[in-house]
Amino acid sequence: MSGGGGGLGAGFSYQKFAHVALERTRLHTALASHPSQEKFKFIKPNEDNTVMNALSFSAPKIRLLRSLTIEQKNSVQVLDFAAFSEPEYDLPIFCANAFTSPARSIVVLDLNPLYDTTEHEDYRGKYYRNLMPLIHKYSELLPWGGKITSESLRFFSPIVIWTILEPTEANHQVLYSAFMDYYKVWLELMDEAVQETSLEKVDRNREAQHKYLTWRAEKDPGYSLLKKLIGECAAKDLVREFLFEGVDSLGTKSFLEYFPEYAQGGGTVNKKRSMIGKSFESRPWDARGQFIGDAGDG
Ligand code: BLA
């Protein structure tokens, strides 16, 4: 399958990523259609050359597994694939986001930690210590993408792949391989996950997931493209009832209660993505997963 000189040629499809991942999931558990599926199954963009595909499921241990792909003929391709466990488990959130234009692919692939791994060393040890080889496997082909919205870092794990690539067939293959490696790891963690019985811990997990959903529902970089494709109202519904479903039911705290630094006059949320600005020119974790911040830059 040649892309005909690279670029967004035939054979380039994030739908395949989602399809294979869902097939994989079915080897581990029984997927049921998620209630959000009905409303968004037939979502239709304003532009004729664009196809959107929205799928959502739940399963034992999995509160929400959902996938959104957007394909614009010879132009933009988007993948947003995520898996959230039930709050009885403290599993990381599987997160695969790719935005590909003819110029470049912007990628985040991670097992987003439910708890900040710098503050919660026990959580880092539980889930990431054994996974560090994964990042070494891909650090050359999928190098750190450079400065990033600083606030995003607390939602990333030491094995995050944050990268900006030329959208060639070869890079796409590497991305596919990394996506499947990371997803298989998540499925294994899911298999092994043991239900938390302490109500206090379950509540803590639920709130941590709600905080994550609240962040992404408000600040996700994909929002403006979604608005353009389906209009402001439908984009808001898609974000709150599909992509980050749970944001209106898992907790009652508001964005500003979690992230007060975004408060501005009149109690409204500052529209800026970042209050601190961008930072972290290079990977801010060492080979053991210890946070080193911008230290690597010298
Ligand atoms: C850019 N997307 C980005 C960037 C990141 C992410 C880090 C670089 C800009 C920045 O530093 O903010 C992704 N950020 C994430 C993710 C998390 C996070 C996954 O904090 C999780 C915690 N991207 C999508 C989808 C679309 C999309 C679905 O995932 C479109 C529908 C678009 N992302 C998109 C675009 C850019 C981008 C257009 C470049 C423009 C910009 O930076 O705003």
mmCIF file of C-alpha atoms in Angstrom, residues 19 52 55 75 87 97 114 149 201 218 220 223 231 245 258 266 287 290:
data_model
loop_
_atom_site.group_PDB
_atom_site.id
_atom_site.type_symbol
_atom_site.label_atom_id
_atom_site.label_comp_id
_atom_site.label_asym_id
_atom_site.label_seq_id
_atom_site.Cartn_x
_atom_site.Cartn_y
_atom_site.Cartn_z
ATOM 1 C CA HIS A 19 -12.088 -0.836 14.027
ATOM 2 C CA MET A 52 -17.787 11.463 10.730
ATOM 3 C CA LEU A 55 -19.258 4.812 18.178
ATOM 4 C CA SER A 75 -7.534 16.910 3.723
ATOM 5 C CA PRO A 87 -15.167 4.489 39.162
ATOM 6 C CA ASN A 97 -5.850 11.725 19.699
ATOM 7 C CA LEU A 114 -6.324 9.263 36.933
ATOM 8 C CA THR A 149 0.131 23.784 26.860
ATOM 9 C CA LYS A 201 -11.747 5.386 47.199
ATOM 10 C CA GLU A 218 -13.834 22.844 28.283
ATOM 11 C CA ASP A 220 -10.005 20.369 24.146
ATOM 12 C CA TYR A 223 -13.532 22.101 19.751
ATOM 13 C CA GLY A 231 -22.132 24.036 14.247
ATOM 14 C CA GLU A 245 -19.948 11.926 28.585
ATOM 15 C CA TYR A 258 -11.312 22.488 39.725
ATOM 16 C CA GLY A 266 -18.096 38.008 36.413
ATOM 17 C CA ALA A 287 13.916 7.115 31.714
ATOM 18 C CA GLN A 290 10.549 10.666 37.255
#
